[in-house]
Amino acid sequence: MMTDSPDPAAFSELWRSLTPVGEPDAIQTVSSLDGVVIRALSGRIGSGPLLWALEEAGRALESVEAEFMDIPELPSREIRGTIESWLVDIVALLADQDDGEMFVNAMSRLGPGAARREVPFERIIRSIRRVQSHWLVRFLEAWPEGDLNSEGYARIVAAISQVTDDGIGQFVVDYLDERSKVIDSEAMRRRELVRELLSGAGARSHTLAAEIASDFGFDIDHVHTAFVVEHQPHLAGMEKAIIARDVRARPGDAKVLIHPETHTRTVFWVSTGKEPGPAAIEPILGILHRFTSAIRAMGEPASGLEGFRRTYFQANDLVRVAPQLQSSGQVMRWSDHSLTLTLGSDIERARWFVRSALGPLSEPTDKAAEQRSTLQAYLSSGKSLAHAAEELSVHRNTIVYRIQRIEQLIERPLQGQELGMQCALHLVEQFGAQVLERERL
């Protein structure tokens, strides 16, 4: 029978009355948690609820061990710690202490180990869901007041589901990420081959190139276009798998070499017999356009071993600098940013250059910004006073006055300085305050 549920504060407080059946010292002795953590958790949710959770975890561990007894060297202590974290987080949430992430962190550690042991993913999730159902029964039985109404029942179900689903989500990410690293030994070897090839290992480079061509059907003498994708860490595992699948399924005669460079970075080369046209490149760009949270860069097509390296370094440099650039959200091409990368590869030296070229116009003030805008309009219009005035919506004489003032400030005529000034203005446009003269304290 279900009766009226207490108010939220009373509902939370009732969970603090949970107590274990066994002796506290015996429960703590077999727990995977150390004394410092136990004391901290006791202060957070109460010693009674904590010991109740640890005791229930021990019982659940027995059923899990029986279920997975066919797995060699089952990490029972790690599993115990995961189950304990699971129950502690549920109790904490019911007791209105919802800032714990013990279970998420434990599942993150458990995922890679399960993947390396090649425990089937579906089997683990089924086991988690089975234990989740068991927890619901146990929490309903442990309800201190005996009866619940529908609201109280829903709160218990929601707490168990929230903690469990968060942990499963983290487990999926880490399991799949680890699995992607070990599932194919040939892919692991390919990664090392490519790394050595990119490092420029002298005469051995040609041997490596021949080995790649022989094993993976990738002709190093063809024209190569490199793509580098830097993923958000929490999306990396999923996105890397999707990109690898979709790029391999691309249409046309192009060959693809995929290089999972790091946990968050995917590199791949598209190799064609001649300069690639839209039929080879557009399908790849279409795939990458979907991953808007990632940084995506494309090098220029280039041929041979030197081109294989060059196009990679172009795309890699662009990814490195991309967070500081104005981005349209599209795949970034090195050809569109080559001047910026060349001038701004070292931000400190770029700042020196801007100061040298623009003088007081490099200061981070509104007046200097107005003067830079005037100079940009004047130079980009071919030094036409009329066109610059029209662009800035001011009188022609205003432009005359401002240009004269700029020449006074930089202490030299603009004649002969145009290229350097345009480069400096380009750096300010792309990097903003990073290349402006730092304000004096």
Short mmCIF file of C-alpha atoms in Angstrom, two decimals:
data_model
loop_
_atom_site.label_atom_id
_atom_site.label_comp_id
_atom_site.label_asym_id
_atom_site.label_seq_id
_atom_site.Cartn_x
_atom_site.Cartn_y
_atom_site.Cartn_z
CA MET A 1 0.00 0.00 0.00
CA MET A 2 1.22 3.50 -0.80
CA THR A 3 0.68 6.36 1.63
CA ASP A 4 1.50 10.04 1.59
CA SER A 5 5.17 10.70 1.07
CA PRO A 6 6.97 13.12 3.40
CA ASP A 7 8.06 16.55 2.18
CA PRO A 8 11.38 16.70 0.27
CA ALA A 9 13.48 17.62 3.30
CA ALA A 10 11.95 14.83 5.38
CA PHE A 11 12.29 12.38 2.48
CA SER A 12 16.03 13.12 2.24
CA GLU A 13 16.52 12.91 5.99
CA LEU A 14 14.85 9.49 6.26
CA TRP A 15 17.60 7.88 4.19
CA ARG A 16 20.09 8.91 6.83
CA SER A 17 18.45 6.45 9.22
CA LEU A 18 19.63 3.41 7.22
CA THR A 19 21.80 1.03 9.24
CA PRO A 20 23.72 -2.13 8.36
CA VAL A 21 23.03 -5.58 9.74
CA GLY A 22 26.67 -6.52 10.29
CA GLU A 23 29.40 -5.08 12.48
CA PRO A 24 30.84 -1.75 11.24
CA ASP A 25 34.46 -2.83 11.68
CA ALA A 26 33.92 -6.02 9.68
CA ILE A 27 32.20 -4.10 6.88
CA GLN A 28 34.98 -1.52 6.66
CA THR A 29 37.69 -4.20 6.71
CA VAL A 30 36.49 -5.81 3.47
CA SER A 31 35.58 -2.54 1.77
CA SER A 32 37.78 -1.32 -1.09
CA LEU A 33 37.55 2.25 0.24
CA ASP A 34 40.35 3.50 2.48
CA GLY A 35 39.82 5.08 5.86
CA VAL A 36 40.16 8.66 4.65
CA VAL A 37 37.44 8.23 2.04
CA ILE A 38 35.17 6.40 4.50
CA ARG A 39 35.50 9.23 7.03
CA ALA A 40 34.77 11.84 4.37
CA LEU A 41 31.70 9.95 3.13
CA SER A 42 30.47 9.40 6.68
CA GLY A 43 30.51 13.13 7.21
CA ARG A 44 28.65 13.67 3.98
CA ILE A 45 25.82 11.11 4.16
CA GLY A 46 26.17 9.62 7.63
CA SER A 47 27.98 6.50 8.81
CA GLY A 48 24.80 4.38 8.93
CA PRO A 49 23.78 4.85 5.27
CA LEU A 50 27.41 4.49 4.18
CA LEU A 51 27.90 1.18 6.00
CA TRP A 52 24.52 -0.04 4.71
CA ALA A 53 25.67 0.69 1.15
CA LEU A 54 29.04 -1.03 1.65
CA GLU A 55 27.32 -4.08 3.12
CA GLU A 56 24.85 -4.31 0.24
CA ALA A 57 27.73 -3.94 -2.21
CA GLY A 58 29.45 -6.96 -0.71
CA ARG A 59 26.36 -9.08 -1.27
CA ALA A 60 26.03 -7.88 -4.86
CA LEU A 61 29.68 -8.66 -5.53
CA GLU A 62 29.06 -12.35 -4.87
CA SER A 63 26.41 -12.55 -7.61
CA VAL A 64 28.60 -10.62 -10.06
CA GLU A 65 31.56 -12.90 -9.40
CA ALA A 66 29.35 -15.93 -10.02
CA GLU A 67 28.08 -14.41 -13.26
CA PHE A 68 31.59 -13.72 -14.58
CA MET A 69 33.41 -16.72 -13.10
CA ASP A 70 34.58 -17.69 -16.61
CA ILE A 71 36.70 -14.50 -16.87
CA PRO A 72 40.35 -15.23 -15.94
CA GLU A 73 41.76 -13.13 -13.10
CA LEU A 74 38.54 -11.23 -12.54
CA PRO A 75 39.45 -7.91 -10.80
CA SER A 76 37.14 -8.50 -7.84
CA ARG A 77 38.46 -5.65 -5.71
CA GLU A 78 38.03 -3.16 -8.55
CA ILE A 79 34.51 -4.46 -9.15
CA ARG A 80 33.73 -4.19 -5.43
CA GLY A 81 34.89 -0.58 -5.47
CA THR A 82 32.68 0.15 -8.48
CA ILE A 83 29.61 -1.40 -6.83
CA GLU A 84 30.32 0.44 -3.57
CA SER A 85 30.62 3.74 -5.46
CA TRP A 86 27.37 2.98 -7.26
CA LEU A 87 25.39 2.48 -4.05
CA VAL A 88 27.04 5.35 -2.19
CA ASP A 89 26.14 7.78 -4.99
CA ILE A 90 22.53 6.57 -5.03
CA VAL A 91 22.21 6.98 -1.25
CA ALA A 92 23.84 10.42 -1.46
CA LEU A 93 21.40 11.50 -4.16
CA LEU A 94 18.41 10.29 -2.15
CA ALA A 95 19.80 12.15 0.86
CA ASP A 96 19.98 15.34 -1.23
CA GLN A 97 23.80 15.20 -1.56
CA ASP A 98 23.92 14.96 -5.34
CA ASP A 99 27.45 16.23 -6.04
CA GLY A 100 29.13 12.81 -6.01
CA GLU A 101 30.70 11.27 -9.10
CA MET A 102 32.31 8.23 -7.52
CA PHE A 103 30.43 5.78 -9.73
CA VAL A 104 31.19 7.68 -12.94
CA ASN A 105 34.90 7.74 -12.08
CA ALA A 106 34.89 4.05 -11.10
CA MET A 107 33.18 3.08 -14.35
CA SER A 108 35.72 5.16 -16.29
CA ARG A 109 38.49 3.06 -14.72
CA LEU A 110 36.62 -0.21 -15.25
CA GLY A 111 35.94 0.37 -18.96
CA PRO A 112 39.49 0.08 -20.34
CA GLY A 113 40.21 -3.05 -18.30
CA ALA A 114 37.04 -4.75 -19.55
CA ALA A 115 37.96 -3.85 -23.12
CA ARG A 116 41.49 -5.24 -22.76
CA ARG A 117 40.10 -8.50 -21.33
CA GLU A 118 37.73 -8.62 -24.32
CA VAL A 119 34.69 -9.05 -22.09
CA PRO A 120 31.68 -8.62 -24.42
CA PHE A 121 30.26 -5.14 -24.12
CA GLU A 122 26.62 -6.29 -24.25
CA ARG A 123 27.21 -8.81 -21.48
CA ILE A 124 28.47 -6.12 -19.12
CA ILE A 125 25.56 -3.77 -19.81
CA ARG A 126 23.04 -6.59 -19.26
CA SER A 127 24.69 -7.37 -15.92
CA ILE A 128 24.56 -3.71 -14.87
CA ARG A 129 20.86 -3.48 -15.74
CA ARG A 130 20.13 -6.68 -13.83
CA VAL A 131 21.83 -5.31 -10.71
CA GLN A 132 20.03 -2.00 -11.22
CA SER A 133 16.68 -3.83 -10.97
CA HIS A 134 17.94 -5.56 -7.83
CA TRP A 135 18.85 -2.17 -6.30
CA LEU A 136 15.33 -0.89 -6.88
CA VAL A 137 13.91 -3.80 -4.89
CA ARG A 138 16.44 -3.35 -2.10
CA PHE A 139 15.83 0.40 -1.78
CA LEU A 140 12.09 -0.12 -1.68
CA GLU A 141 12.55 -2.74 1.03
CA ALA A 142 14.89 -0.43 2.94
CA TRP A 143 12.51 2.54 2.92
CA PRO A 144 12.41 3.48 6.61
CA GLU A 145 8.71 4.37 6.68
CA GLY A 146 7.50 1.12 5.15
CA ASP A 147 5.03 2.52 2.59
CA LEU A 148 5.44 4.95 -0.30
CA ASN A 149 3.14 6.93 -2.54
CA SER A 150 3.76 7.27 -6.27
CA GLU A 151 5.83 10.43 -5.83
CA GLY A 152 8.25 8.82 -3.42
CA TYR A 153 8.49 5.72 -5.59
CA ALA A 154 9.29 7.87 -8.61
CA ARG A 155 12.05 9.68 -6.71
CA ILE A 156 13.74 6.40 -5.80
CA VAL A 157 13.51 5.12 -9.38
CA ALA A 158 14.86 8.43 -10.73
CA ALA A 159 17.83 8.46 -8.35
CA ILE A 160 18.85 4.89 -9.20
CA SER A 161 18.40 5.52 -12.93
CA GLN A 162 20.35 8.80 -12.91
CA VAL A 163 23.39 7.40 -11.15
CA THR A 164 23.32 4.17 -13.18
CA ASP A 165 22.87 5.86 -16.57
CA ASP A 166 25.66 8.37 -15.89
CA GLY A 167 28.00 5.52 -15.01
CA ILE A 168 27.02 3.47 -18.06
CA GLY A 169 27.54 6.48 -20.31
CA GLN A 170 31.09 6.96 -19.03
CA PHE A 171 31.79 3.23 -19.24
CA VAL A 172 30.68 3.15 -22.88
CA VAL A 173 33.02 6.01 -23.81
CA ASP A 174 36.06 4.51 -22.11
CA TYR A 175 35.34 0.92 -23.14
CA LEU A 176 34.93 1.81 -26.81
CA ASP A 177 37.93 4.12 -26.78
CA GLU A 178 40.16 1.41 -25.33
CA ARG A 179 38.70 -1.18 -27.67
CA SER A 180 39.51 1.01 -30.65
CA LYS A 181 43.15 1.01 -29.55
CA VAL A 182 43.60 -2.73 -29.24
CA ILE A 183 41.09 -4.31 -31.59
CA ASP A 184 43.39 -4.30 -34.60
CA SER A 185 47.09 -5.02 -34.14
CA GLU A 186 47.77 -4.03 -37.73
CA ALA A 187 46.37 -0.57 -37.03
CA MET A 188 48.74 -0.28 -34.08
CA ARG A 189 51.69 -1.18 -36.27
CA ARG A 190 50.55 1.26 -38.92
CA ARG A 191 50.52 4.04 -36.34
CA GLU A 192 54.16 3.43 -35.48
CA LEU A 193 55.14 3.23 -39.16
CA VAL A 194 53.48 6.53 -39.95
CA ARG A 195 54.99 8.25 -36.93
CA GLU A 196 58.45 7.18 -37.99
CA LEU A 197 57.78 8.25 -41.56
CA LEU A 198 56.66 11.71 -40.44
CA SER A 199 59.71 12.11 -38.24
CA GLY A 200 61.91 11.98 -41.35
CA ALA A 201 64.09 9.00 -40.51
CA GLY A 202 66.64 9.55 -43.29
CA ALA A 203 67.23 6.72 -45.73
CA ARG A 204 64.85 4.49 -43.82
CA SER A 205 61.93 6.70 -44.91
CA HIS A 206 61.83 5.07 -48.31
CA THR A 207 61.86 1.62 -46.70
CA LEU A 208 58.98 2.65 -44.49
CA ALA A 209 57.10 4.06 -47.46
CA ALA A 210 57.55 0.79 -49.33
CA GLU A 211 56.34 -1.14 -46.29
CA ILE A 212 53.21 1.02 -46.07
CA ALA A 213 52.57 0.59 -49.78
CA SER A 214 52.98 -3.18 -49.51
CA ASP A 215 50.85 -3.70 -46.40
CA PHE A 216 48.15 -1.09 -46.84
CA GLY A 217 47.92 -0.42 -50.57
CA PHE A 218 48.96 3.21 -50.19
CA ASP A 219 51.29 4.49 -52.94
CA ILE A 220 53.66 7.06 -51.47
CA ASP A 221 54.45 8.46 -54.94
CA HIS A 222 50.85 9.60 -55.47
CA VAL A 223 49.36 12.98 -54.55
CA HIS A 224 48.40 13.22 -50.88
CA THR A 225 45.95 15.46 -49.03
CA ALA A 226 46.10 15.36 -45.23
CA PHE A 227 43.20 16.00 -42.89
CA VAL A 228 43.62 16.49 -39.13
CA VAL A 229 40.65 16.37 -36.74
CA GLU A 230 41.02 17.42 -33.10
CA HIS A 231 38.06 16.04 -31.13
CA GLN A 232 36.52 17.14 -27.85
CA PRO A 233 37.74 14.54 -25.29
CA HIS A 234 34.25 13.37 -24.31
CA LEU A 235 33.30 12.80 -27.97
CA ALA A 236 36.62 11.47 -29.25
CA GLY A 237 35.93 7.73 -29.07
CA MET A 238 32.62 7.92 -30.90
CA GLU A 239 33.71 10.48 -33.51
CA LYS A 240 36.94 8.67 -34.34
CA ALA A 241 35.05 5.46 -35.02
CA ILE A 242 32.47 7.20 -37.22
CA ILE A 243 35.07 9.12 -39.21
CA ALA A 244 37.15 5.99 -39.80
CA ARG A 245 34.09 4.08 -40.97
CA ASP A 246 32.71 6.80 -43.25
CA VAL A 247 36.03 7.87 -44.75
CA ARG A 248 36.86 4.28 -45.65
CA ALA A 249 33.49 4.02 -47.40
CA ARG A 250 34.08 7.18 -49.47
CA PRO A 251 33.29 6.95 -53.21
CA GLY A 252 35.84 7.06 -56.01
CA ASP A 253 39.26 5.57 -56.64
CA ALA A 254 41.15 7.46 -53.94
CA LYS A 255 43.07 5.50 -51.30
CA VAL A 256 42.92 6.44 -47.64
CA LEU A 257 45.44 5.96 -44.84
CA ILE A 258 43.96 6.59 -41.38
CA HIS A 259 46.29 7.41 -38.49
CA PRO A 260 44.69 7.67 -34.99
CA GLU A 261 47.47 9.90 -33.75
CA THR A 262 46.30 10.46 -30.16
CA HIS A 263 43.25 9.87 -28.00
CA THR A 264 41.67 13.09 -29.29
CA ARG A 265 43.22 13.40 -32.75
CA THR A 266 42.48 11.62 -36.04
CA VAL A 267 44.76 12.10 -39.04
CA PHE A 268 44.14 10.66 -42.48
CA TRP A 269 45.55 11.09 -45.95
CA VAL A 270 43.57 10.82 -49.18
CA SER A 271 45.88 9.59 -51.94
CA THR A 272 45.09 10.06 -55.64
CA GLY A 273 46.99 9.32 -58.82
CA LYS A 274 46.82 12.98 -59.86
CA GLU A 275 45.83 16.33 -58.36
CA PRO A 276 42.53 15.60 -56.56
CA GLY A 277 39.39 17.18 -57.93
CA PRO A 278 36.04 17.80 -56.23
CA ALA A 279 34.99 14.16 -56.73
CA ALA A 280 37.79 13.06 -54.38
CA ILE A 281 37.69 15.88 -51.82
CA GLU A 282 34.04 16.96 -51.50
CA PRO A 283 32.80 13.62 -50.04
CA ILE A 284 35.49 13.87 -47.35
CA LEU A 285 34.56 17.46 -46.54
CA GLY A 286 30.91 16.40 -46.34
CA ILE A 287 31.81 13.78 -43.72
CA LEU A 288 33.82 16.24 -41.63
CA HIS A 289 31.20 19.02 -41.82
CA ARG A 290 29.00 16.99 -39.45
CA PHE A 291 31.48 17.19 -36.55
CA THR A 292 31.01 20.85 -35.71
CA SER A 293 32.45 20.58 -32.19
CA ALA A 294 35.81 19.33 -33.53
CA ILE A 295 38.60 21.37 -35.12
CA ARG A 296 39.00 20.13 -38.71
CA ALA A 297 41.87 21.13 -40.99
CA MET A 298 43.02 20.25 -44.51
CA GLY A 299 46.52 20.59 -45.94
CA GLU A 300 47.31 21.32 -49.58
CA PRO A 301 47.61 18.35 -51.96
CA ALA A 302 51.25 17.44 -52.56
CA SER A 303 53.01 14.48 -54.16
CA GLY A 304 55.62 11.97 -53.08
CA LEU A 305 57.24 11.38 -49.72
CA GLU A 306 57.96 15.09 -49.21
CA GLY A 307 54.35 15.93 -50.06
CA PHE A 308 53.07 13.29 -47.64
CA ARG A 309 54.87 15.09 -44.83
CA ARG A 310 54.22 18.62 -46.03
CA THR A 311 50.43 18.32 -46.29
CA TYR A 312 50.32 16.77 -42.81
CA PHE A 313 52.39 19.53 -41.20
CA GLN A 314 50.22 22.17 -42.88
CA ALA A 315 47.01 20.68 -41.49
CA ASN A 316 48.64 20.03 -38.11
CA ASP A 317 49.88 23.63 -37.81
CA LEU A 318 46.42 24.90 -38.67
CA VAL A 319 44.80 22.78 -35.95
CA ARG A 320 47.35 24.06 -33.44
CA VAL A 321 46.60 27.71 -34.19
CA ALA A 322 42.86 27.27 -34.93
CA PRO A 323 41.60 28.12 -31.40
CA GLN A 324 43.11 31.59 -31.78
CA LEU A 325 41.64 32.24 -35.25
CA GLN A 326 38.28 33.45 -36.45
CA SER A 327 36.49 30.30 -37.57
CA SER A 328 33.47 29.93 -39.85
CA GLY A 329 32.68 26.49 -38.43
CA GLN A 330 33.73 24.86 -41.69
CA VAL A 331 36.71 22.61 -42.46
CA MET A 332 39.71 24.95 -42.39
CA ARG A 333 42.06 24.85 -45.39
CA TRP A 334 45.73 25.66 -45.11
CA SER A 335 45.56 27.56 -48.38
CA ASP A 336 43.09 30.00 -46.79
CA HIS A 337 45.29 30.64 -43.74
CA SER A 338 48.84 30.19 -45.05
CA LEU A 339 49.78 33.86 -44.55
CA THR A 340 48.38 33.88 -41.02
CA LEU A 341 50.23 30.67 -40.12
CA THR A 342 53.49 31.90 -41.62
CA LEU A 343 53.35 35.26 -39.87
CA GLY A 344 51.78 34.10 -36.63
CA SER A 345 53.40 30.75 -35.93
CA ASP A 346 55.15 32.41 -32.97
CA ILE A 347 52.75 34.77 -31.19
CA GLU A 348 55.46 36.55 -29.22
CA ARG A 349 57.47 37.33 -32.34
CA ALA A 350 54.27 38.31 -34.13
CA ARG A 351 53.63 40.83 -31.34
CA TRP A 352 57.14 42.24 -31.80
CA PHE A 353 56.53 42.58 -35.52
CA VAL A 354 53.17 44.36 -35.02
CA ARG A 355 54.78 46.81 -32.58
CA SER A 356 57.65 47.47 -34.99
CA ALA A 357 55.35 48.02 -37.98
CA LEU A 358 52.52 49.95 -36.33
CA GLY A 359 54.19 51.71 -33.42
CA PRO A 360 51.58 53.42 -31.21
CA LEU A 361 48.84 51.97 -33.43
CA SER A 362 49.55 48.61 -31.78
CA GLU A 363 48.24 49.79 -28.42
CA PRO A 364 45.03 48.14 -27.08
CA THR A 365 43.00 51.37 -27.02
CA ASP A 366 39.87 52.54 -28.84
CA LYS A 367 41.81 55.40 -30.46
CA ALA A 368 44.48 53.04 -31.81
CA ALA A 369 41.73 50.69 -33.08
CA GLU A 370 40.16 53.60 -35.00
CA GLN A 371 43.53 54.49 -36.51
CA ARG A 372 44.11 50.86 -37.55
CA SER A 373 40.70 50.77 -39.22
CA THR A 374 41.54 53.95 -41.13
CA LEU A 375 44.91 52.58 -42.20
CA GLN A 376 43.34 49.26 -43.27
CA ALA A 377 40.68 50.99 -45.36
CA TYR A 378 43.26 53.29 -46.94
CA LEU A 379 45.73 50.53 -47.87
CA SER A 380 43.12 47.99 -49.00
CA SER A 381 41.61 50.60 -51.34
CA GLY A 382 44.95 51.13 -53.07
CA LYS A 383 45.52 54.32 -51.04
CA SER A 384 42.41 55.92 -52.43
CA LEU A 385 41.21 58.65 -50.07
CA ALA A 386 37.75 58.68 -51.64
CA HIS A 387 37.23 54.92 -51.39
CA ALA A 388 38.55 54.81 -47.81
CA ALA A 389 36.21 57.65 -46.81
CA GLU A 390 33.28 55.88 -48.42
CA GLU A 391 34.08 52.60 -46.64
CA LEU A 392 34.30 54.33 -43.24
CA SER A 393 31.39 56.71 -43.93
CA VAL A 394 33.45 59.83 -43.18
CA HIS A 395 34.52 62.88 -45.18
CA ARG A 396 37.55 62.65 -47.46
CA ASN A 397 39.32 65.36 -45.45
CA THR A 398 38.91 63.25 -42.31
CA ILE A 399 40.92 60.48 -43.99
CA VAL A 400 43.58 63.03 -45.00
CA TYR A 401 43.87 64.24 -41.42
CA ARG A 402 43.96 60.72 -39.96
CA ILE A 403 46.66 59.51 -42.39
CA GLN A 404 48.78 62.55 -41.58
CA ARG A 405 48.34 61.84 -37.88
CA ILE A 406 49.28 58.18 -38.37
CA GLU A 407 52.50 59.20 -40.15
CA GLN A 408 53.30 61.51 -37.25
CA LEU A 409 52.73 58.71 -34.75
CA ILE A 410 54.86 56.11 -36.55
CA GLU A 411 57.45 58.81 -37.35
CA ARG A 412 57.85 57.87 -41.01
CA PRO A 413 55.89 58.16 -44.26
CA LEU A 414 53.63 55.31 -45.34
CA GLN A 415 55.33 55.22 -48.74
CA GLY A 416 57.38 52.02 -48.92
CA GLN A 417 55.91 50.62 -45.68
CA GLU A 418 52.68 49.26 -47.16
CA LEU A 419 53.51 45.53 -47.20
CA GLY A 420 54.75 45.42 -43.62
CA MET A 421 51.76 47.42 -42.39
CA GLN A 422 49.27 45.21 -44.21
CA CYS A 423 50.90 42.12 -42.70
CA ALA A 424 50.76 43.66 -39.22
CA LEU A 425 47.11 44.65 -39.67
CA HIS A 426 46.36 41.12 -40.86
CA LEU A 427 47.88 39.71 -37.67
CA VAL A 428 45.78 42.06 -35.54
CA GLU A 429 42.66 41.06 -37.44
CA GLN A 430 43.34 37.35 -36.92
CA PHE A 431 44.83 37.28 -33.41
CA GLY A 432 43.41 40.41 -31.80
CA ALA A 433 44.72 41.30 -28.34
CA GLN A 434 47.29 38.51 -28.45
CA VAL A 435 49.52 40.55 -30.79
CA LEU A 436 48.73 44.03 -29.49
CA GLU A 437 51.12 45.88 -27.20
CA ARG A 438 50.42 44.79 -23.67
CA GLU A 439 49.01 47.44 -21.39
CA ARG A 440 51.56 48.86 -19.00
CA LEU A 441 50.83 48.26 -15.31
#
